[in-house]
Amino acid sequence: MRVHGQSYRTIFLADDGWTVAVIDQTRLPFAFELRYLQSAVEAADAIRDMVIRGAPLIGVTAAYGLALGMRSDPTDEGLGRAVELLAATRPTAVNLRWALDRVASLLRAASPEKRAEVAYAEAGTIAEEDVAACAAIGRHGFAILERLYAGRRGQPLRVLTHCNAGWLACVDWGTALAPVYAAHEAGIPVHVYADETRPRNQGASLTAFELGAHGVPCTVIADNTGGHLMQHGLVDLCIVGSDRTTATGDVANKIGTYLKALAAHDNGVPFYAALPSSTIDWTLDDGVRDVPIEERSPREVTHVRGRADDGRVLEVEVVAPGSTVENPGFDVTPARLVTGIITERGVAPASREGLAALYPERAGS
Amino acid sequence: MRVHGQSYRTIFLADDGWTVAVIDQTRLPFAFELRYLQSAVEAADAIRDMVIRGAPLIGVTAAYGLALGMRSDPTDEGLGRAVELLAATRPTAVNLRWALDRVASLLRAASPEKRAEVAYAEAGTIAEEDVAACAAIGRHGFAILERLYAGRRGQPLRVLTHCNAGWLACVDWGTALAPVYAAHEAGIPVHVYADETRPRNQGASLTAFELGAHGVPCTVIADNTGGHLMQHGLVDLCIVGSDRTTATGDVANKIGTYLKALAAHDNGVPFYAALPSSTIDWTLDDGVRDVPIEERSPREVTHVRGRADDGRVLEVEVVAPGSTVENPGFDVTPARLVTGIITERGVAPASREGLAALYPERAGS
């Protein structure tokens, strides 16, 4: 997508052909800077510290992290260590494990001297597949937006989203925002309500940044506000991403997603999750019971990062000193609250039958 | 309640007998300072700028604001101007109008030279009534907490609250937190989950501060988190305050309350609103349709106030530059989601019949 008039992906190889360049998302929205990764450790740090984030991009970065690891130590031991290091960074995103398994199984079959080359090639393939999957999600979701827009008599279609599931969460296009970009390209006026998404404010910083940079109108709201807007008929549909979706259609996504799904359900607003099928965990049936939820640092709640009047970006403390804090990173929206799941193969009802019909080769696994 | 070992009310007369002292809530939780009001204009500013906030305290402050106005201009014109000035500060809190009407009708019947004295006396009476009402709310709510605690087999009772409806929102005790303080005093272990309550963070700053100062255990969570906690059985009940409640039991309260009520309903968690009957607007039947919702400054969303590492309290910008913002201050929780309304006369079902049974003399008005 475009930033300052130039096209970018969130991750790509630098001119030297092996260093992995990523957009440093901890610097957005106030600075647009690249970060260069040259080892598996640097890739793991980038995932853990959320220099990059978003389930699809985490998967691609982990794949490149393995490739970097193979440059320095392509032995079986080195492979095992790199996989372990990268797998331990973020427990909820299923793409992380999926991408590592996919690359590692190829590497185990390859001789050590070939492993770096094989890993780079496979990471590149995963990245290209993600771009294609997001583009396909955009096309399938576009049909939903087009249909809803027909009822708006020329007024902009109002889409509420939570957190950031745009191109910054993927390699390009995004998942939840891919249909929005597709509608925008097609000349359908779209207006996005972006939940701020405390504690890390990905909505206010990343979603608002990327939509603004691409020219899509966007209004930032506090996480508390979406229910009120839906009560008053001001939202036409919700679209969110997912970090892990069960075989039965339960959607694990950024903490707070469940509250918006409840409000959508209470007000008859369609609620969609958009995700590549690599995000589906075919082994899980009950998301609330079974999806591991990452407990993140209390500091994300006690402190807020922002730009002071003098231009410095710094953290300020916002919680009464001495308070304890809990900070689960994700919640699970039960399938009964999800209107449909938009995947690269089409839109499925949020149910075992619905997902199995789109992915018959996976549903039995 | 107690701060640094000393008992305070949120509003009281200074030693000179006429200056109105309030706790400056914009300085909390990092500094505990008093602000002194000496004119109706200063009282109106304090209400508008949220130096003081909370429906009951707004009412008491407005009453004292009229008294300050009568000191400088006790004519009919002066009275009219002071009422108009104070009434325009906050549109949602019904106590504001209620307190102004109550004092103004007495003043109109009094001769100008008596008006300041009458107004001070009536403002003092309103303050004392608020303390008594909050204490009674505490007793009635305590019975609910005591009953739920019986099912906890000695484990702490976990109460989720939104925004601040504690003693800082009132003169003493609070509304939503009065039952919590009553349980704490009675030796029932209570643990409060305080929603941060963006955009102004009253939960993280005020609720966490006042509970901490009084010794009640408190965990601050992002506004996004409560649904996840309720899904996992970690909340025994929710109690919130109210800025205006309809005759039918719809509860207008800080933006985001509706989302927590939905989650409580979805998970079988009791959801109570605690409020003095002065908060009930007997003229309204449909809260979502009829309660005016204050749209507040975008800056509350785009900026967050906090304490930097060097100890300075400042505002930092947190939203991508150029984004538009919407900032409604309240939402309405339909009565169907409210388990009961805790008032100074007892606990009523959230319905016209329930409220009318407790307040037969008002229900027909």
XYZ file of C-alpha atoms in Angstrom:
730
model
C 0.000 0.000 0.000
C 1.045 3.610 -0.317
C 2.878 5.782 2.208
C 4.034 9.260 1.218
C 3.179 8.360 -2.364
C 5.440 5.302 -2.454
C 4.355 1.639 -2.449
C 5.514 -0.482 0.453
C 5.183 -3.953 1.811
C 5.585 -4.437 5.550
C 8.480 -6.891 5.068
C 10.952 -7.356 2.209
C 14.576 -8.225 1.517
C 17.034 -5.337 1.567
C 19.301 -4.592 -1.401
C 21.990 -6.959 -0.064
C 19.614 -9.835 -0.800
C 19.566 -11.316 2.696
C 18.909 -8.657 5.366
C 15.186 -8.574 6.232
C 13.674 -5.090 6.245
C 10.463 -4.383 8.189
C 8.474 -1.229 8.905
C 9.072 -0.435 12.590
C 5.478 -0.293 13.842
C 6.495 0.856 17.315
C 7.506 4.185 15.678
C 4.166 4.754 13.944
C 2.185 6.956 13.581
C 4.687 9.706 14.300
C 7.657 8.348 12.338
C 7.856 5.991 9.353
C 11.103 4.049 9.695
C 12.505 0.723 8.557
C 14.208 -1.750 10.886
C 16.758 -4.244 9.526
C 16.917 -7.795 10.902
C 20.115 -9.823 10.484
C 19.693 -12.783 12.850
C 17.057 -15.108 14.253
C 17.456 -13.341 17.592
C 16.702 -9.976 16.009
C 13.667 -11.479 14.282
C 12.438 -12.977 17.574
C 12.937 -9.630 19.333
C 11.013 -7.857 16.576
C 8.074 -10.250 17.027
C 8.108 -10.168 20.839
C 8.520 -6.398 21.090
C 5.858 -5.879 18.444
C 8.128 -4.032 16.030
C 5.965 -6.097 13.713
C 2.626 -7.606 14.733
C -0.524 -9.048 13.179
C -0.941 -12.794 12.786
C -0.045 -13.042 9.062
C 3.000 -10.769 9.358
C 4.176 -12.628 12.458
C 4.148 -15.833 10.400
C 6.155 -14.330 7.534
C 8.646 -12.711 9.902
C 9.135 -16.001 11.751
C 9.795 -17.747 8.428
C 12.442 -15.162 7.531
C 13.780 -15.470 11.077
C 14.456 -19.151 10.416
C 16.222 -18.216 7.195
C 18.436 -15.776 9.101
C 19.117 -18.499 11.657
C 20.177 -20.913 8.919
C 22.760 -18.412 7.626
C 24.659 -18.562 10.917
C 23.995 -22.153 12.046
C 22.350 -24.561 9.593
C 22.940 -27.669 11.736
C 20.044 -29.696 13.152
C 20.806 -28.183 16.524
C 20.823 -24.688 15.088
C 17.508 -25.362 13.384
C 15.970 -26.661 16.601
C 17.223 -23.675 18.567
C 15.940 -21.159 16.023
C 12.507 -22.787 15.901
C 12.289 -22.814 19.689
C 13.412 -19.203 19.998
C 10.922 -17.949 17.433
C 8.021 -20.125 18.620
C 8.282 -18.746 22.154
C 7.662 -15.121 21.166
C 3.842 -14.908 20.939
C 1.584 -17.723 22.195
C -1.786 -16.823 20.653
C -1.039 -16.289 16.948
C -1.388 -19.680 15.286
C 0.336 -18.462 12.107
C 3.608 -18.320 13.997
C 3.596 -22.049 14.675
C 2.166 -22.803 11.245
C 4.879 -20.885 9.391
C 7.668 -22.352 11.533
C 6.386 -25.901 11.011
C 6.096 -25.346 7.283
C 9.617 -24.028 6.833
C 11.226 -26.347 9.387
C 9.809 -29.502 7.802
C 11.362 -28.481 4.460
C 14.652 -27.674 6.186
C 14.846 -31.016 7.965
C 14.655 -32.710 4.555
C 17.414 -30.493 3.155
C 21.146 -30.770 3.678
C 22.604 -28.111 6.012
C 24.443 -26.267 3.242
C 21.168 -25.815 1.331
C 19.044 -24.785 4.306
C 19.488 -21.009 4.178
C 18.591 -20.931 0.504
C 15.560 -23.206 1.009
C 14.354 -21.129 3.972
C 14.611 -17.812 2.117
C 12.713 -19.286 -0.815
C 9.960 -20.693 1.376
C 9.659 -17.489 3.413
C 9.314 -15.606 0.142
C 6.626 -18.024 -0.987
C 4.716 -17.589 2.288
C 4.901 -13.810 1.840
C 3.603 -14.016 -1.722
C 0.834 -16.394 -0.661
C -0.161 -13.943 2.061
C -0.405 -11.099 -0.435
C -2.535 -13.285 -2.704
C -4.713 -14.459 0.197
C -5.309 -10.886 1.372
C -6.161 -9.775 -2.157
C -8.649 -12.651 -2.393
C -10.123 -11.766 1.021
C -10.516 -8.247 -0.329
C -12.448 -9.488 -3.352
C -14.764 -11.760 -1.346
C -15.358 -9.115 1.317
C -15.931 -6.490 -1.350
C -19.066 -8.338 -2.458
C -20.471 -7.927 1.073
C -19.664 -4.217 1.183
C -21.085 -3.674 -2.283
C -24.357 -5.314 -1.263
C -24.645 -3.258 1.932
C -23.742 -0.082 0.075
C -26.736 -0.623 -2.196
C -28.921 0.083 0.852
C -27.131 3.343 1.706
C -28.604 5.455 -1.125
C -25.244 6.982 -1.978
C -24.206 7.724 1.609
C -20.814 6.387 2.718
C -20.725 2.848 4.040
C -19.685 2.908 7.698
C -17.373 0.097 8.788
C -16.238 -0.396 12.376
C -12.996 -2.246 12.991
C -11.002 -3.125 16.088
C -7.231 -3.109 16.445
C -5.274 -3.242 13.196
C -5.932 -5.963 10.668
C -4.811 -3.855 7.741
C -1.792 -4.153 5.505
C 0.436 -3.340 8.482
C -0.704 -6.647 10.045
C 0.058 -8.563 6.853
C 2.442 -8.136 3.945
C 0.043 -6.075 1.857
C -3.712 -5.268 1.671
C -4.617 -6.594 5.101
C -7.394 -8.941 6.168
C -10.202 -6.904 7.777
C -9.212 -3.823 5.780
C -8.684 -5.582 2.433
C -12.420 -5.335 1.584
C -12.318 -1.669 2.636
C -9.404 -0.954 0.292
C -11.143 -2.909 -2.461
C -14.306 -0.839 -2.018
C -12.283 2.390 -1.939
C -10.505 1.415 -5.183
C -13.879 0.618 -6.749
C -15.183 4.095 -5.958
C -17.541 3.083 -3.149
C -17.313 5.732 -0.420
C -16.255 3.989 2.791
C -15.864 5.547 6.217
C -14.036 3.531 8.870
C -14.579 3.827 12.610
C -11.282 2.715 14.136
C -11.414 1.590 17.769
C -8.439 3.071 19.615
C -7.648 -0.447 20.930
C -6.089 0.039 24.330
C -3.733 -0.879 25.720
C -1.438 -0.615 22.700
C -3.605 1.727 20.622
C -3.084 -0.093 17.337
C -6.346 1.352 16.033
C -5.511 4.964 16.817
C -1.924 4.642 15.655
C -1.742 1.956 12.946
C -5.242 1.667 11.449
C -5.744 5.429 11.396
C -2.237 5.877 9.975
C -2.545 3.373 7.151
C -6.054 4.414 6.129
C -5.056 8.077 6.229
C -1.882 7.439 4.220
C -3.939 5.638 1.577
C -6.711 8.253 1.544
C -9.571 6.310 3.160
C -11.693 8.459 5.545
C -11.342 7.295 9.135
C -12.708 8.385 12.514
C -10.938 7.252 15.669
C -13.148 6.417 18.644
C -12.487 5.197 22.174
C -13.009 1.473 22.631
C -16.042 2.350 24.750
C -17.868 4.091 21.908
C -18.796 1.448 19.335
C -21.834 0.143 21.219
C -23.370 3.601 21.378
C -22.786 4.130 17.652
C -24.414 0.798 16.801
C -27.395 1.563 19.060
C -27.949 4.705 17.022
C -27.692 3.050 13.601
C -24.336 4.654 12.751
C -22.462 1.464 11.822
C -23.330 -0.634 8.746
C -21.008 -3.531 9.499
C -18.072 -4.607 11.636
C -15.027 -6.377 10.232
C -12.172 -7.613 12.391
C -9.168 -9.854 11.872
C -8.288 -12.945 13.856
C -5.206 -14.368 15.521
C -6.684 -17.846 15.739
C -10.043 -19.222 14.648
C -11.313 -22.611 15.747
C -12.667 -25.281 13.393
C -16.102 -24.335 14.785
C -15.775 -20.635 13.931
C -14.895 -19.125 17.318
C -12.706 -16.098 16.651
C -9.770 -15.195 18.887
C -8.749 -11.629 18.207
C -7.458 -8.553 20.019
C -8.951 -8.071 23.471
C -12.274 -6.215 23.218
C -13.424 -7.787 19.969
C -16.004 -9.849 21.871
C -17.613 -6.678 23.283
C -18.090 -5.245 19.796
C -19.535 -8.535 18.571
C -22.063 -8.443 21.425
C -23.083 -4.911 20.481
C -23.353 -5.827 16.812
C -25.531 -8.809 17.669
C -27.726 -6.711 19.980
C -28.324 -4.170 17.219
C -28.566 -6.372 14.135
C -25.277 -5.122 12.685
C -23.415 -7.728 10.565
C -20.157 -8.821 12.193
C -17.461 -10.431 10.043
C -14.014 -11.809 10.738
C -11.588 -11.739 7.800
C -8.658 -14.123 7.886
C -6.417 -16.318 5.757
C -7.064 -20.012 6.321
C -3.585 -20.317 7.869
C -5.202 -18.649 10.908
C -7.678 -21.491 11.395
C -6.699 -23.994 14.080
C -8.437 -27.154 12.876
C -7.574 -28.939 16.126
C -9.719 -26.700 18.370
C -13.467 -26.905 18.924
C -14.102 -24.497 21.801
C -12.327 -21.175 21.541
C -13.188 -19.774 24.971
C -11.965 -22.954 26.612
C -8.994 -23.831 24.438
C -7.288 -20.835 22.843
C -4.286 -19.835 24.977
C -4.549 -16.147 25.834
C -1.304 -14.245 26.147
C -0.976 -12.197 29.348
C 1.119 -9.177 28.406
C 3.139 -6.697 30.445
C 1.263 -4.508 32.972
C 3.263 -1.586 31.638
C 1.135 -1.586 28.472
C -1.809 -0.596 30.691
C -0.022 1.614 33.219
C 1.765 3.630 30.528
C 0.718 5.197 27.240
C 3.153 6.134 24.496
C 2.581 9.341 22.604
C 4.071 12.541 21.293
C 4.574 15.471 23.631
C 4.128 19.115 22.609
C 7.865 19.402 22.013
C 7.766 16.564 19.466
C 9.389 13.946 21.661
C 7.736 10.512 21.700
C 7.638 9.199 25.258
C 5.634 7.117 27.673
C 3.467 8.611 30.409
C 2.044 6.823 33.424
C -1.758 6.877 33.527
C -2.761 4.509 36.336
C -2.871 5.405 40.025
C 0.507 4.348 41.448
C 0.355 1.103 43.416
C -2.560 -0.387 41.478
C -2.296 -3.918 40.172
C -3.057 -4.542 36.510
C -4.201 -7.456 34.355
C -3.517 -7.378 30.638
C -4.797 -10.311 28.594
C -4.006 -9.604 24.948
C -6.884 -11.392 23.268
C -10.428 -12.565 23.755
C -12.608 -15.073 21.967
C -15.814 -14.200 20.144
C -18.111 -17.230 20.046
C -19.213 -18.284 16.563
C -22.858 -17.542 17.441
C -21.995 -13.811 17.328
C -20.157 -13.966 13.977
C -22.159 -13.365 10.791
C -19.524 -14.860 8.540
C -15.837 -15.602 8.081
C -14.198 -14.067 5.036
C -11.316 -16.220 3.793
C -9.216 -16.368 0.658
C -11.618 -18.994 -0.759
C -14.836 -17.169 0.006
C -17.213 -16.322 2.837
C -18.196 -19.142 5.208
C -20.814 -19.262 7.944
C -19.022 -19.295 11.319
C -19.579 -22.984 11.978
C -17.831 -26.317 11.578
C -20.000 -27.102 8.554
C -19.404 -23.697 7.000
C -15.623 -23.834 7.317
C -15.477 -27.503 6.329
C -17.384 -26.794 3.134
C -14.714 -24.264 2.089
C -11.752 -26.337 3.291
C -12.791 -30.006 2.946
C -9.141 -31.123 2.780
C -8.428 -29.633 6.224
C -11.673 -30.156 8.090
C -10.989 -33.782 8.915
C -7.482 -33.151 10.274
C -13.352 8.817 52.969
C -9.695 8.685 53.868
C -6.706 10.069 51.955
C -3.250 9.970 53.527
C -4.937 8.985 56.776
C -7.204 12.052 56.882
C -10.963 12.140 56.260
C -12.169 14.229 53.351
C -15.321 15.127 51.559
C -15.056 16.114 47.902
C -16.638 19.524 48.561
C -16.840 21.660 51.711
C -16.751 25.260 52.893
C -13.322 26.715 53.586
C -12.464 28.261 56.953
C -13.710 31.688 55.822
C -17.216 30.209 55.812
C -18.064 31.066 52.197
C -15.309 29.955 49.807
C -16.128 26.528 48.345
C -13.262 24.027 48.491
C -13.177 21.041 46.144
C -10.651 18.294 45.477
C -9.127 19.068 42.078
C -9.810 15.802 40.275
C -7.863 16.819 37.186
C -4.703 16.583 39.347
C -5.388 13.034 40.545
C -3.944 10.458 40.853
C -0.496 12.065 40.894
C -1.269 15.031 43.137
C -3.924 15.571 45.804
C -4.794 19.264 45.772
C -7.725 21.452 46.725
C -9.200 24.095 44.426
C -11.064 27.097 45.879
C -14.145 28.496 44.140
C -15.237 32.082 44.844
C -17.755 32.892 42.107
C -20.488 31.267 40.011
C -18.152 31.530 37.021
C -15.434 29.600 38.840
C -17.992 26.962 39.853
C -19.215 26.658 36.261
C -15.634 26.343 35.017
C -14.943 23.641 37.600
C -17.956 21.669 36.386
C -17.258 22.147 32.679
C -13.532 21.412 32.935
C -14.219 18.411 35.157
C -12.227 19.693 38.118
C -15.170 17.993 39.786
C -17.381 15.432 38.033
C -19.870 12.693 38.863
C -23.605 13.385 38.723
C -24.197 13.847 42.491
C -21.151 16.067 42.974
C -22.052 18.126 39.915
C -25.427 18.814 41.540
C -23.919 19.896 44.861
C -21.300 22.050 43.150
C -23.958 23.739 41.031
C -25.969 24.488 44.190
C -22.928 26.087 45.817
C -22.261 27.877 42.544
C -25.660 29.564 42.853
C -24.803 30.535 46.418
C -21.548 32.115 45.214
C -23.518 33.918 42.509
C -25.954 35.318 45.087
C -23.070 36.821 47.064
C -22.146 39.078 44.153
C -25.515 39.677 42.495
C -28.667 38.546 44.353
C -31.078 40.318 41.980
C -33.598 38.388 39.874
C -31.386 39.058 36.865
C -28.308 37.845 38.702
C -30.172 34.715 39.720
C -31.312 34.050 36.157
C -27.813 34.561 34.789
C -26.211 32.260 37.374
C -28.748 29.496 36.709
C -28.228 29.781 32.965
C -24.442 29.788 33.288
C -24.368 26.734 35.523
C -27.045 24.788 33.624
C -25.090 25.053 30.368
C -22.008 23.251 31.665
C -22.913 19.556 31.280
C -25.998 18.431 29.343
C -26.358 14.779 30.402
C -26.244 14.864 34.213
C -29.812 15.358 35.367
C -28.716 16.235 38.914
C -27.337 19.505 37.638
C -30.774 20.718 36.523
C -32.440 19.142 39.540
C -30.160 20.925 42.054
C -30.413 24.259 40.243
C -34.212 24.072 40.117
C -34.379 23.161 43.767
C -32.207 26.020 44.968
C -33.526 28.571 42.467
C -37.167 28.008 43.403
C -36.313 28.753 47.053
C -34.337 31.821 46.021
C -37.139 33.238 43.911
C -39.355 33.136 47.005
C -36.693 34.888 49.103
C -35.826 38.570 49.201
C -32.522 39.425 47.469
C -30.709 40.262 50.725
C -31.533 36.792 52.089
C -30.674 34.858 48.944
C -27.010 34.097 49.567
C -27.790 32.773 53.033
C -30.712 30.664 51.762
C -28.627 29.267 48.912
C -25.707 28.274 51.152
C -28.120 26.574 53.539
C -29.871 24.669 50.766
C -26.588 23.663 49.089
C -25.440 22.369 52.471
C -28.676 20.416 52.833
C -28.263 18.896 49.361
C -24.716 17.873 50.286
C -25.870 16.258 53.537
C -28.723 14.503 51.748
C -26.237 13.167 49.211
C -24.038 11.760 51.961
C -27.075 10.137 53.568
C -28.325 8.798 50.211
C -24.932 7.304 49.392
C -24.701 5.716 52.841
C -28.164 4.198 52.324
C -27.183 2.968 48.840
C -24.197 1.367 50.523
C -26.417 -0.464 53.011
C -28.870 -1.715 50.379
C -26.095 -2.744 47.989
C -24.234 -4.418 50.827
C -27.038 -6.946 51.166
C -26.467 -7.958 47.527
C -22.718 -8.313 48.003
C -23.176 -10.245 51.223
C -25.487 -12.714 49.482
C -23.097 -13.218 46.545
C -20.142 -13.552 48.909
C -21.871 -16.494 50.565
C -21.310 -18.400 47.301
C -17.588 -17.598 47.171
C -16.456 -19.979 49.928
C -14.221 -17.361 51.510
C -12.649 -16.180 48.273
C -12.764 -12.420 47.588
C -15.867 -11.098 45.884
C -14.919 -9.689 42.485
C -16.738 -6.521 41.467
C -16.295 -4.860 38.089
C -17.031 -1.151 37.785
C -16.784 1.381 34.985
C -15.642 4.995 35.271
C -15.753 6.464 38.765
C -18.924 6.360 40.802
C -17.102 6.423 44.101
C -16.890 9.083 46.757
C -15.002 11.293 44.307
C -18.179 11.415 42.198
C -20.297 12.316 45.218
C -19.707 14.088 48.512
C -18.786 10.932 50.400
C -19.111 7.118 50.047
C -20.063 7.105 46.381
C -22.883 5.334 44.588
C -21.508 2.254 42.801
C -18.638 2.006 45.292
C -20.701 2.627 48.444
C -21.656 -1.090 48.689
C -17.989 -1.971 48.113
C -16.879 0.280 50.972
C -19.668 -1.106 53.144
C -18.530 -4.674 52.448
C -14.909 -3.724 53.084
C -15.858 -2.145 56.423
C -17.810 -5.288 57.325
C -14.770 -7.483 56.722
C -15.940 -9.054 53.467
C -12.921 -9.302 51.162
C -13.736 -7.385 47.992
C -11.591 -7.061 44.892
C -12.550 -4.398 42.364
C -11.794 -4.534 38.645
C -11.662 -0.905 37.567
C -12.156 -0.237 33.857
C -9.614 2.347 32.715
C -12.501 4.338 31.121
C -11.029 6.074 28.130
C -10.990 8.742 27.039
C -10.595 10.468 30.416
C -9.345 7.446 32.354
C -11.461 8.078 35.449
C -11.240 4.408 36.352
C -7.453 4.187 36.166
C -6.941 7.525 37.868
C -9.876 8.194 40.214
C -11.382 4.793 41.068
C -7.977 3.161 41.491
C -6.792 6.165 43.525
C -9.725 6.285 45.934
C -9.892 2.524 46.474
C -6.137 2.388 46.985
C -6.180 5.323 49.395
C -8.889 3.588 51.419
C -7.210 0.183 51.304
C -9.595 -1.741 49.026
C -7.767 -4.094 46.594
C -8.179 -2.957 43.001
C -6.973 -4.165 39.598
C -7.027 -1.762 36.674
C -7.947 -3.236 33.295
C -8.317 -1.805 29.821
C -11.913 -1.108 28.811
C -11.589 -3.975 26.350
C -10.934 -6.582 29.034
C -14.124 -6.969 31.071
C -15.901 -9.212 28.576
C -13.031 -11.692 28.579
C -12.987 -11.754 32.398
C -16.739 -12.394 32.555
C -16.488 -15.166 29.943
C -14.006 -16.891 32.216
C -16.056 -16.554 35.406
C -13.747 -13.984 36.986
C -16.384 -11.359 37.817
C -19.118 -11.921 40.418
C -21.073 -8.759 39.729
C -20.910 -5.401 37.985
C -21.951 -2.149 39.652
C -21.966 1.182 37.874
C -23.307 4.634 38.609
C -25.654 6.658 36.451
C -25.850 10.200 35.138
C -29.521 9.891 34.271
C -31.949 6.993 34.613
C -35.345 6.964 32.912
C -38.627 6.201 34.676
C -38.474 2.848 32.857
C -35.019 1.915 34.189
C -32.788 2.708 31.213
C -29.428 3.779 32.591
C -27.370 6.566 31.003
C -23.823 6.352 32.258
C -20.255 6.860 31.074
C -19.643 5.715 27.502
C -18.858 1.990 27.437
C -21.214 0.982 30.231
C -23.578 -0.585 27.682
C -20.807 -2.891 26.418
C -20.170 -4.219 29.932
C -23.887 -4.732 30.496
C -24.043 -6.790 27.295
C -21.147 -8.955 28.475
C -22.692 -9.370 31.919
C -25.990 -10.424 30.352
C -24.252 -12.845 27.986
C -22.453 -14.520 30.886
C -25.121 -14.471 33.597
C -23.251 -11.910 35.716
C -25.555 -9.623 37.782
C -25.393 -6.019 36.589
C -26.508 -3.245 38.952
C -26.718 0.525 38.668
C -26.455 2.420 41.966
C -27.861 5.929 42.068
C -29.647 8.448 44.264
C -33.245 9.019 43.154
C -32.272 12.581 42.177
C -30.658 10.926 39.142
C -33.979 9.514 37.909
C -35.603 11.532 35.144
C -39.285 10.706 35.652
C -40.193 12.457 32.399
C -38.319 10.022 30.128
C -39.459 6.608 28.932
C -36.889 5.633 26.293
C -33.302 6.278 27.247
C -31.645 5.457 23.923
C -34.043 7.791 22.133
C -34.391 10.593 24.647
C -31.343 11.086 26.864
C -29.197 13.880 25.390
C -25.651 12.625 24.942
C -22.882 15.150 25.401
C -20.316 15.230 22.562
C -17.031 16.184 24.199
C -13.775 17.587 22.847
C -11.811 15.458 20.320
C -8.706 16.301 22.323
C -9.834 13.893 25.057
C -9.361 11.082 22.524
C -6.352 12.409 20.618
C -4.376 13.153 23.793
C -3.730 11.289 27.028
C -2.615 12.969 30.229
C -0.071 11.217 32.376
C 3.163 11.486 34.285
C 6.467 11.354 32.446
C 9.614 9.711 33.823
C 10.857 13.081 35.051
C 7.714 13.537 37.171
C 6.058 16.152 34.988
C 2.359 15.623 34.261
C 1.675 16.366 30.609
C -0.460 15.396 27.642
C 0.806 13.239 24.803
C -0.793 12.804 21.380
C -1.809 9.205 20.668
C -3.869 9.317 17.466
C -2.433 9.395 13.954
C -2.254 13.085 12.979
C -5.022 14.179 10.639
C -7.582 11.629 11.867
C -11.062 12.793 12.760
C -12.480 11.812 16.145
C -15.916 11.363 17.709
C -16.258 11.533 21.467
C -19.733 10.961 22.911
C -19.434 11.038 26.693
C -22.238 8.648 27.634
C -24.261 5.733 26.432
C -27.546 4.212 27.524
C -27.926 0.703 28.887
C -31.456 -0.567 28.223
C -33.342 -1.712 31.335
C -33.511 -5.277 29.954
C -29.774 -5.600 30.664
C -29.948 -4.226 34.220
C -30.476 -6.697 37.070
C -31.515 -4.031 39.535
C -31.254 -0.386 40.500
C -29.833 0.321 43.942
C -31.267 3.536 45.376
C -31.326 5.191 48.778
C -34.718 3.550 49.439
C -33.761 0.042 48.390
C -33.178 -2.104 45.315
C -35.739 -1.897 42.508
C -36.139 -3.991 39.379
C -35.104 -1.875 36.364
C -38.639 -1.199 35.189
C -41.360 1.411 35.451
C -43.201 -0.760 37.961
C -40.075 -1.419 39.989
C -39.082 2.224 40.298
C -42.688 3.364 40.847
C -43.076 0.946 43.745
C -40.106 2.567 45.510
C -41.020 6.154 44.575
C -44.826 6.232 44.307
C -44.899 9.988 44.928
C -42.710 10.664 41.856
C -43.808 7.982 39.429
C -46.892 9.812 38.277
C -45.116 13.111 37.652
